[in-house]
PDB file of C-alpha atoms and ligand atoms in Angstrom:
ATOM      1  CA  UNK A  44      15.216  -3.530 -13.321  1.00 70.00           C
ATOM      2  CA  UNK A  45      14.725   0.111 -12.037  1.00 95.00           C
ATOM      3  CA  UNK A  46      17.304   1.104  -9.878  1.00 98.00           C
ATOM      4  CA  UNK A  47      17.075   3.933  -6.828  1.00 98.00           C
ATOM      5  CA  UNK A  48      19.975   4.578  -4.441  1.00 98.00           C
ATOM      6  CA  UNK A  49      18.324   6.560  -1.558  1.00 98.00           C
ATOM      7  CA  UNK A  50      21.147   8.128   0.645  1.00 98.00           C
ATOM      8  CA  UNK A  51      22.168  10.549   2.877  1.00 98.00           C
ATOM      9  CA  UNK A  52      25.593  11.725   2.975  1.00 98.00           C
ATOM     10  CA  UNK A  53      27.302  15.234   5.491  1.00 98.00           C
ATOM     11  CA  UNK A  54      30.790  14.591   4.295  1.00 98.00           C
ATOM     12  CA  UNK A  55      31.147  12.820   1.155  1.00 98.00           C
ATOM     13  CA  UNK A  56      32.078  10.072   1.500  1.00 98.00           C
ATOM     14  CA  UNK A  57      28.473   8.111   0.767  1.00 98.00           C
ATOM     15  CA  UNK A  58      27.712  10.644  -1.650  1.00 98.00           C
ATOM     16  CA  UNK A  59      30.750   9.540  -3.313  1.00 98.00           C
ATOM     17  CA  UNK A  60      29.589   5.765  -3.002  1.00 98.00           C
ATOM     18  CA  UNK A  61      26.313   6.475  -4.298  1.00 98.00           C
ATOM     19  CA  UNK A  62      27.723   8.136  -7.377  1.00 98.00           C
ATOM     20  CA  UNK A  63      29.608   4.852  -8.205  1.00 98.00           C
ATOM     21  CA  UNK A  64      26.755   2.897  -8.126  1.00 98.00           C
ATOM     22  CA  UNK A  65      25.231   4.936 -10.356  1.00 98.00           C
ATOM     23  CA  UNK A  66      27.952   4.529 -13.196  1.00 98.00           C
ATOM     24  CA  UNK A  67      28.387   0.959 -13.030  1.00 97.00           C
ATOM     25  CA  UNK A  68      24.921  -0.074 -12.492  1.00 97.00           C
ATOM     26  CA  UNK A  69      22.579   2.914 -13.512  1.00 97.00           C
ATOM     27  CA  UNK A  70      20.789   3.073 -10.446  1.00 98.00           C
ATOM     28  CA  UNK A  71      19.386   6.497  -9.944  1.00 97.00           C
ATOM     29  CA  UNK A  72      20.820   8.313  -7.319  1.00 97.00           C
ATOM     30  CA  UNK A  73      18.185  10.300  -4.830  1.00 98.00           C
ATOM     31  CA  UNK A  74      20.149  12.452  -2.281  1.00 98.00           C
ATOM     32  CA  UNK A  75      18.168  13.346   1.226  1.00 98.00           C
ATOM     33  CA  UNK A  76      18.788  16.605   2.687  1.00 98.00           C
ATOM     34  CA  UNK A  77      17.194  17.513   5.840  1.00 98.00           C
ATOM     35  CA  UNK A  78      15.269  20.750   5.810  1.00 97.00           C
ATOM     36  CA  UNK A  79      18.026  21.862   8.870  1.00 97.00           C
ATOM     37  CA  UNK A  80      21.319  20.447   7.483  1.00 96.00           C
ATOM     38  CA  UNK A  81      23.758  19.153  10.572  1.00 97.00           C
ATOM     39  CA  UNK A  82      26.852  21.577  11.057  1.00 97.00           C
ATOM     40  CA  UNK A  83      30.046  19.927   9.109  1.00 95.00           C
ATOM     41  CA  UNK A  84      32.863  20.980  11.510  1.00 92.00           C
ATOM     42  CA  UNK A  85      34.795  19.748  14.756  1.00 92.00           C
ATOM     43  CA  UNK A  86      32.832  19.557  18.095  1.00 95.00           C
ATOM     44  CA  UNK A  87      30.172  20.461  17.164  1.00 96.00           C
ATOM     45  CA  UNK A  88      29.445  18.230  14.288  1.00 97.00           C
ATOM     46  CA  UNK A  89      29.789  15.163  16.645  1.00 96.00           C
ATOM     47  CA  UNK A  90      27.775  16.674  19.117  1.00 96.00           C
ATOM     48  CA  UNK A  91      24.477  17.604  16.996  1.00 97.00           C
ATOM     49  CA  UNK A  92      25.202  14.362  14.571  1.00 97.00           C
ATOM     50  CA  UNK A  93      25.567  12.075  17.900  1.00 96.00           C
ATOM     51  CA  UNK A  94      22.567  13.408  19.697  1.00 96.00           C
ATOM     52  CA  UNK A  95      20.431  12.960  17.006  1.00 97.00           C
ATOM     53  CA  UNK A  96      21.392   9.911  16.065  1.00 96.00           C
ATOM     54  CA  UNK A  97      21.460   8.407  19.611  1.00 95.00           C
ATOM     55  CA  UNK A  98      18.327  10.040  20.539  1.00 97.00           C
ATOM     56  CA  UNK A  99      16.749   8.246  17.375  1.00 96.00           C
ATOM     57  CA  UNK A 100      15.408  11.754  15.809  1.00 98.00           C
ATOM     58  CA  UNK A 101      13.284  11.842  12.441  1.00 98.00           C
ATOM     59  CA  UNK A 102      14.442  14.906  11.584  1.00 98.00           C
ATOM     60  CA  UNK A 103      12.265  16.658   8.285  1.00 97.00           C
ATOM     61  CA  UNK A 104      13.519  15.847   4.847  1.00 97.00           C
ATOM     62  CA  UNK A 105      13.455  18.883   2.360  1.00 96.00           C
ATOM     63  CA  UNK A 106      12.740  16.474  -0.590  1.00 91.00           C
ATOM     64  CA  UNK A 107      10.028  14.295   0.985  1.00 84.00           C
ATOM     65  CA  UNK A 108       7.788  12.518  -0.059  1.00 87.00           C
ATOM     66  CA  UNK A 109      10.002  10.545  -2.579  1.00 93.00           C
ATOM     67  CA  UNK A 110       8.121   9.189  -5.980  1.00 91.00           C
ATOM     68  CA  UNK A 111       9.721   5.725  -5.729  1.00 95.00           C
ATOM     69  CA  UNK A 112       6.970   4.051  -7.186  1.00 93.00           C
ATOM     70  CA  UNK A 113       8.784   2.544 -10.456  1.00 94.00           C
ATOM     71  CA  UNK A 114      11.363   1.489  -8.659  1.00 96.00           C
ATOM     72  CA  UNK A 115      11.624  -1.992  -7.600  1.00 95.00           C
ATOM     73  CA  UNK A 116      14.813  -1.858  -5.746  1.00 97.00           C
ATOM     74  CA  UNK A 117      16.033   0.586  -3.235  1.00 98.00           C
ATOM     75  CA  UNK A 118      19.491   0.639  -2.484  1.00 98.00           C
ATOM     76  CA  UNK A 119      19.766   2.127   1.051  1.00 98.00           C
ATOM     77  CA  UNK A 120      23.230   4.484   2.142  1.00 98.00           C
ATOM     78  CA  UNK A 121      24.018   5.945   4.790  1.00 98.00           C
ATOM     79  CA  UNK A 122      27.227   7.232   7.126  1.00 98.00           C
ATOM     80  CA  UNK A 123      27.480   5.821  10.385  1.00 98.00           C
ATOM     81  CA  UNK A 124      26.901   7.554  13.551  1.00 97.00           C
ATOM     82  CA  UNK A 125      27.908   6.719  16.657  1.00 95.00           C
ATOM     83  CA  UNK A 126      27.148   2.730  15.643  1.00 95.00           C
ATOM     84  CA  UNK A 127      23.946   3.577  14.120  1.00 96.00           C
ATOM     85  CA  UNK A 128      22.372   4.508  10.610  1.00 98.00           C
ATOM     86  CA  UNK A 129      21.959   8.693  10.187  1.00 98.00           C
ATOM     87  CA  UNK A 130      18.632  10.100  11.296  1.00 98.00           C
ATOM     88  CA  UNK A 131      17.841  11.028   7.753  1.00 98.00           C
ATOM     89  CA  UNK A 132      17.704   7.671   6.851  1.00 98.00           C
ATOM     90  CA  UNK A 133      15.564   6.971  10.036  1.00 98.00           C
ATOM     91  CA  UNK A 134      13.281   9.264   8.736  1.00 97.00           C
ATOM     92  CA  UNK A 135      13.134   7.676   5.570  1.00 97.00           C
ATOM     93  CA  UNK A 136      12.685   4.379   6.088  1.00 97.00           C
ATOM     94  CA  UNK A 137      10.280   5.819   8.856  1.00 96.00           C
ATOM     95  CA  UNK A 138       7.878   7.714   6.508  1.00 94.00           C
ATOM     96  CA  UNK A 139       8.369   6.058   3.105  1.00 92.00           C
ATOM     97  CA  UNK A 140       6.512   3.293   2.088  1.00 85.00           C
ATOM     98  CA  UNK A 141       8.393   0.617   0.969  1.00 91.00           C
ATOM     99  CA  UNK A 142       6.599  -2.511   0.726  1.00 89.00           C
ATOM    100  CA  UNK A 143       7.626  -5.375  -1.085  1.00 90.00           C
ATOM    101  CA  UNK A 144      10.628  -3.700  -2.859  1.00 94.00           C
ATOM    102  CA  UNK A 145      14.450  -5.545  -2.772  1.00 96.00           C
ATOM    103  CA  UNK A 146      16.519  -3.731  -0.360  1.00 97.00           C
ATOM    104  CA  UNK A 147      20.182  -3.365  -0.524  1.00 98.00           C
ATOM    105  CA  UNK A 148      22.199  -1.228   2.502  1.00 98.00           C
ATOM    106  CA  UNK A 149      25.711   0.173   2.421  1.00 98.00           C
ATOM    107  CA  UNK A 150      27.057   2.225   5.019  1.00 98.00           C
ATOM    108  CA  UNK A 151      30.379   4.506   5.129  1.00 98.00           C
ATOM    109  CA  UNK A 152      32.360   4.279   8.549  1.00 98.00           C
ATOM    110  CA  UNK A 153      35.934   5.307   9.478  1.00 98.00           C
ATOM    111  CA  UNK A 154      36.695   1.868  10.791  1.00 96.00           C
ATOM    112  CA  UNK A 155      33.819   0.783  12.804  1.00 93.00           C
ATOM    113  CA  UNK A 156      31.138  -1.915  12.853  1.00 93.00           C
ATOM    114  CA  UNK A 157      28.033  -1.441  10.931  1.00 96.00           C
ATOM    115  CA  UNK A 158      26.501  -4.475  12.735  1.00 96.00           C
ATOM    116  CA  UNK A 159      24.047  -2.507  14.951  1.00 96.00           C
ATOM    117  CA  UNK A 160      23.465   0.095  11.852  1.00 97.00           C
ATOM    118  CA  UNK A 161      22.095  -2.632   9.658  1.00 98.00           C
ATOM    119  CA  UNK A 162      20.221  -4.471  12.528  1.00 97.00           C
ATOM    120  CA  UNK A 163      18.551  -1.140  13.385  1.00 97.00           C
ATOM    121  CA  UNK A 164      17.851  -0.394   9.864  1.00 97.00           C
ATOM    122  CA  UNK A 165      16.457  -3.756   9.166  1.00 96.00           C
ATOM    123  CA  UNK A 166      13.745  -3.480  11.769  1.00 96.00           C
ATOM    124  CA  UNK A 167      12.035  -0.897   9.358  1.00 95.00           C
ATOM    125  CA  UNK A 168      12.132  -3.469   6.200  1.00 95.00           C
ATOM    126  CA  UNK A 169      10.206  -6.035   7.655  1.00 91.00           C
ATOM    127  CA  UNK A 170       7.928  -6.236   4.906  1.00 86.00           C
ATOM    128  CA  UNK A 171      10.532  -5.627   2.353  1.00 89.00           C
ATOM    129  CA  UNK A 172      12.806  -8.284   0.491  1.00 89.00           C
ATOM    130  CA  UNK A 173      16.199  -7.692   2.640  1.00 95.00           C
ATOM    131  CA  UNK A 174      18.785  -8.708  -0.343  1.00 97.00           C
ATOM    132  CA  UNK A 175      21.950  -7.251   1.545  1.00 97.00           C
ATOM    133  CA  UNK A 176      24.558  -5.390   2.960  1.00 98.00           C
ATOM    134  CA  UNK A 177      28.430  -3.603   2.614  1.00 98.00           C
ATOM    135  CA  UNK A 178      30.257  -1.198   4.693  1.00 98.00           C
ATOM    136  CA  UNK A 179      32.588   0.876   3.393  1.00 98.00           C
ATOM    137  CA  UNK A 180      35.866   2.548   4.931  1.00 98.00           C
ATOM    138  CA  UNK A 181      36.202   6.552   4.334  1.00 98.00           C
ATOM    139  CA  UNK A 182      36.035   5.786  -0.105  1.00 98.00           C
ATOM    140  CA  UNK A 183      37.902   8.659  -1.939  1.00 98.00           C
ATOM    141  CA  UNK A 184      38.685   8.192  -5.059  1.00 98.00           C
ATOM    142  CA  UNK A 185      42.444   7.814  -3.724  1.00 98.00           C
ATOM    143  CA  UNK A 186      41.695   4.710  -1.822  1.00 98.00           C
ATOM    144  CA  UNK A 187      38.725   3.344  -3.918  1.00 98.00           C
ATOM    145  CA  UNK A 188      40.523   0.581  -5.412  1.00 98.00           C
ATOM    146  CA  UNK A 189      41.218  -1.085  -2.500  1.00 98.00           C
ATOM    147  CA  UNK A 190      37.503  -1.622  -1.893  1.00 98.00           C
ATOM    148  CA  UNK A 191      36.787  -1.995  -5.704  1.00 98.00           C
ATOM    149  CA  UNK A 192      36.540  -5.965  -4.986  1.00 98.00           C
ATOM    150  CA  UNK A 193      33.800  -5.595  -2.577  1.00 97.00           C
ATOM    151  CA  UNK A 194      32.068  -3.413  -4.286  1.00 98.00           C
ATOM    152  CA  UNK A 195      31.943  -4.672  -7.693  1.00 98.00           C
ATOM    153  CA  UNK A 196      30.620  -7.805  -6.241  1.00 98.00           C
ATOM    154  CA  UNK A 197      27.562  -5.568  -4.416  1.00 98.00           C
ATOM    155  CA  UNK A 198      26.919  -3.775  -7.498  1.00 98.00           C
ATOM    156  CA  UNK A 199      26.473  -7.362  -9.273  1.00 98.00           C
ATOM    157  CA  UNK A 200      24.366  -8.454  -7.022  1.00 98.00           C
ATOM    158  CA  UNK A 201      22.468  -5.605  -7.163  1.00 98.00           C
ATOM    159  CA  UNK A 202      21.958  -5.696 -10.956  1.00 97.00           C
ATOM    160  CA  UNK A 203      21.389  -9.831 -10.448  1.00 97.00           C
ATOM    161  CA  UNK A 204      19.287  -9.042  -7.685  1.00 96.00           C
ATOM    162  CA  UNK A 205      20.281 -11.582  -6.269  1.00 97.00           C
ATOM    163  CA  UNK A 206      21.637 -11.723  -2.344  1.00 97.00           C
ATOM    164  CA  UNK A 207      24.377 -10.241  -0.855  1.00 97.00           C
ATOM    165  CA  UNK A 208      27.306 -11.313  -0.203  1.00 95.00           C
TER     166      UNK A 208
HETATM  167  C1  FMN B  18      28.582  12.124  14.653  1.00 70.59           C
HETATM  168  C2  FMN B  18      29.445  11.107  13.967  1.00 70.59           C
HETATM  169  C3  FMN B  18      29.537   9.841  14.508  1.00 70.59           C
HETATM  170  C4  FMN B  18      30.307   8.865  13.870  1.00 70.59           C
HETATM  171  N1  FMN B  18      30.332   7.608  14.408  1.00 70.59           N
HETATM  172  C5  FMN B  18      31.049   6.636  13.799  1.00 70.59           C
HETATM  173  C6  FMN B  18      31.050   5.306  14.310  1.00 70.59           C
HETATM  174  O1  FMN B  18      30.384   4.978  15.285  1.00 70.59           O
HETATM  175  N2  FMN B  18      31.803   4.376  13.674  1.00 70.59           N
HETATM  176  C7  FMN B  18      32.558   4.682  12.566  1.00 70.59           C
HETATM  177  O2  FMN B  18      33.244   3.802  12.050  1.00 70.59           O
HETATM  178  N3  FMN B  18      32.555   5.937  12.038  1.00 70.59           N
HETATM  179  C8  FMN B  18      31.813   6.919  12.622  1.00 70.59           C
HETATM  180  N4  FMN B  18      31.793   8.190  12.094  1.00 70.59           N
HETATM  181  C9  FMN B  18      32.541   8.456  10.852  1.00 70.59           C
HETATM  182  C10 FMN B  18      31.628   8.419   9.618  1.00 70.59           C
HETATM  183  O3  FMN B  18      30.784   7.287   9.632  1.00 70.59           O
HETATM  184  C11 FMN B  18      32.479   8.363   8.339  1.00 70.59           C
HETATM  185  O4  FMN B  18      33.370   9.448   8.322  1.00 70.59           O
HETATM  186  C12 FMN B  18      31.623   8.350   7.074  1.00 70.59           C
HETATM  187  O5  FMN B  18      32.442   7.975   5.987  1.00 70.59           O
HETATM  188  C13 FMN B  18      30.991   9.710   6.785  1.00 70.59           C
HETATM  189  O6  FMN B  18      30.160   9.632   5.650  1.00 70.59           O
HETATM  190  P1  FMN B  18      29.785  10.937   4.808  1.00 70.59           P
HETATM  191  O7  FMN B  18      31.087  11.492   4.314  1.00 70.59           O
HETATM  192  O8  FMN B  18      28.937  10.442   3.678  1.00 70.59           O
HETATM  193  O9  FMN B  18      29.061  11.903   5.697  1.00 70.59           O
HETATM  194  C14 FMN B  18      31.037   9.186  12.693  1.00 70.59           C
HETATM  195  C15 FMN B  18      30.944  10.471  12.160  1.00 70.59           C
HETATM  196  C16 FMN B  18      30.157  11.428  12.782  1.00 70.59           C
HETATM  197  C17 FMN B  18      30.035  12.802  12.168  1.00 70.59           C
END
């Protein structure tokens, strides 16, 4: 099966997530970066991130449109925000076309729910395959193995493609 992890990461910690998928299952890793990146400090981070986020923006990708066509699953990931999936992502799964592909979504939080991210990012796969989700708390590679269980289990699913969890 051909393999793309579509993500969007400010801090590192999805990047990071992303990059682990990749060596256990081989799934190619495809980074977004908006064509005006968010600022990555204090106040102001929260402000511009939250806004956007809560105000549902589709901000411009600089590596749009994607070729995802010989890919049959799309593994989604993104940070939270304020409850919600990144606007990145929105404009992703806004602008991209993918129809009938098996989606997978993981999101990185610092404790929070992902409940609403997921629901929100579900309403643009209605025509996809919906195979899955798992949320992940801050990963580093200092506290990775104490989400190793969960995620080995999503990256066999993935590779099964089978559903998760
Ligand atoms: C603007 C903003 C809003 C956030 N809102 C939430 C939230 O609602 N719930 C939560 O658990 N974490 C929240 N976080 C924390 C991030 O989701 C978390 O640090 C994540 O691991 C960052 O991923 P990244 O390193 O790939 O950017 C927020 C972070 C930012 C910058």
């Amino acid at each position: 099966m051909d393999i793309a992890v579509v993500y969007y990461s400010l801090e590192g910690h999805t990047d990071f997530i992303a990059r682990k998928i990749w060596e256990q299952t081989g799934a190619v890793p495809i980074r977004l970066f908006p064509k005006k990146e968010f600022p990555n400090d204090g106040f102001k981070k929260y402000f511009w991130c939250g806004k956007s986020s809560m105000f549902h923006e589709k901000p411009e990708l600089s590596n749009e449109p994607l070729q995802l066509d010989t890919y049959d699953t799309i593994v989604v990931g993104t940070p939270t925000w304020a409850g919600s999936m990144t606007s990145p992502i929105r404009s992703f799964l806004a602008k991209e076309n993918l129809k009938g592909k098996q989606v997978y979504l993981f999101a990185c939080n610092s404790g929070g729910k992902d409940d609403k991210c997921f629901a929100q990012m579900s309403k643009y796969l209605e025509d996809n395959t919906l195979k899955g989700w798992a949320s992940f708390n801050q990963p580093t590679e200092e506290n990775f193995e104490t989400m190793k269980g969960e995620f080995d289990r999503f990256c066999e699913a993935i590779q099964a493609g089978k559903q998760y969890p």
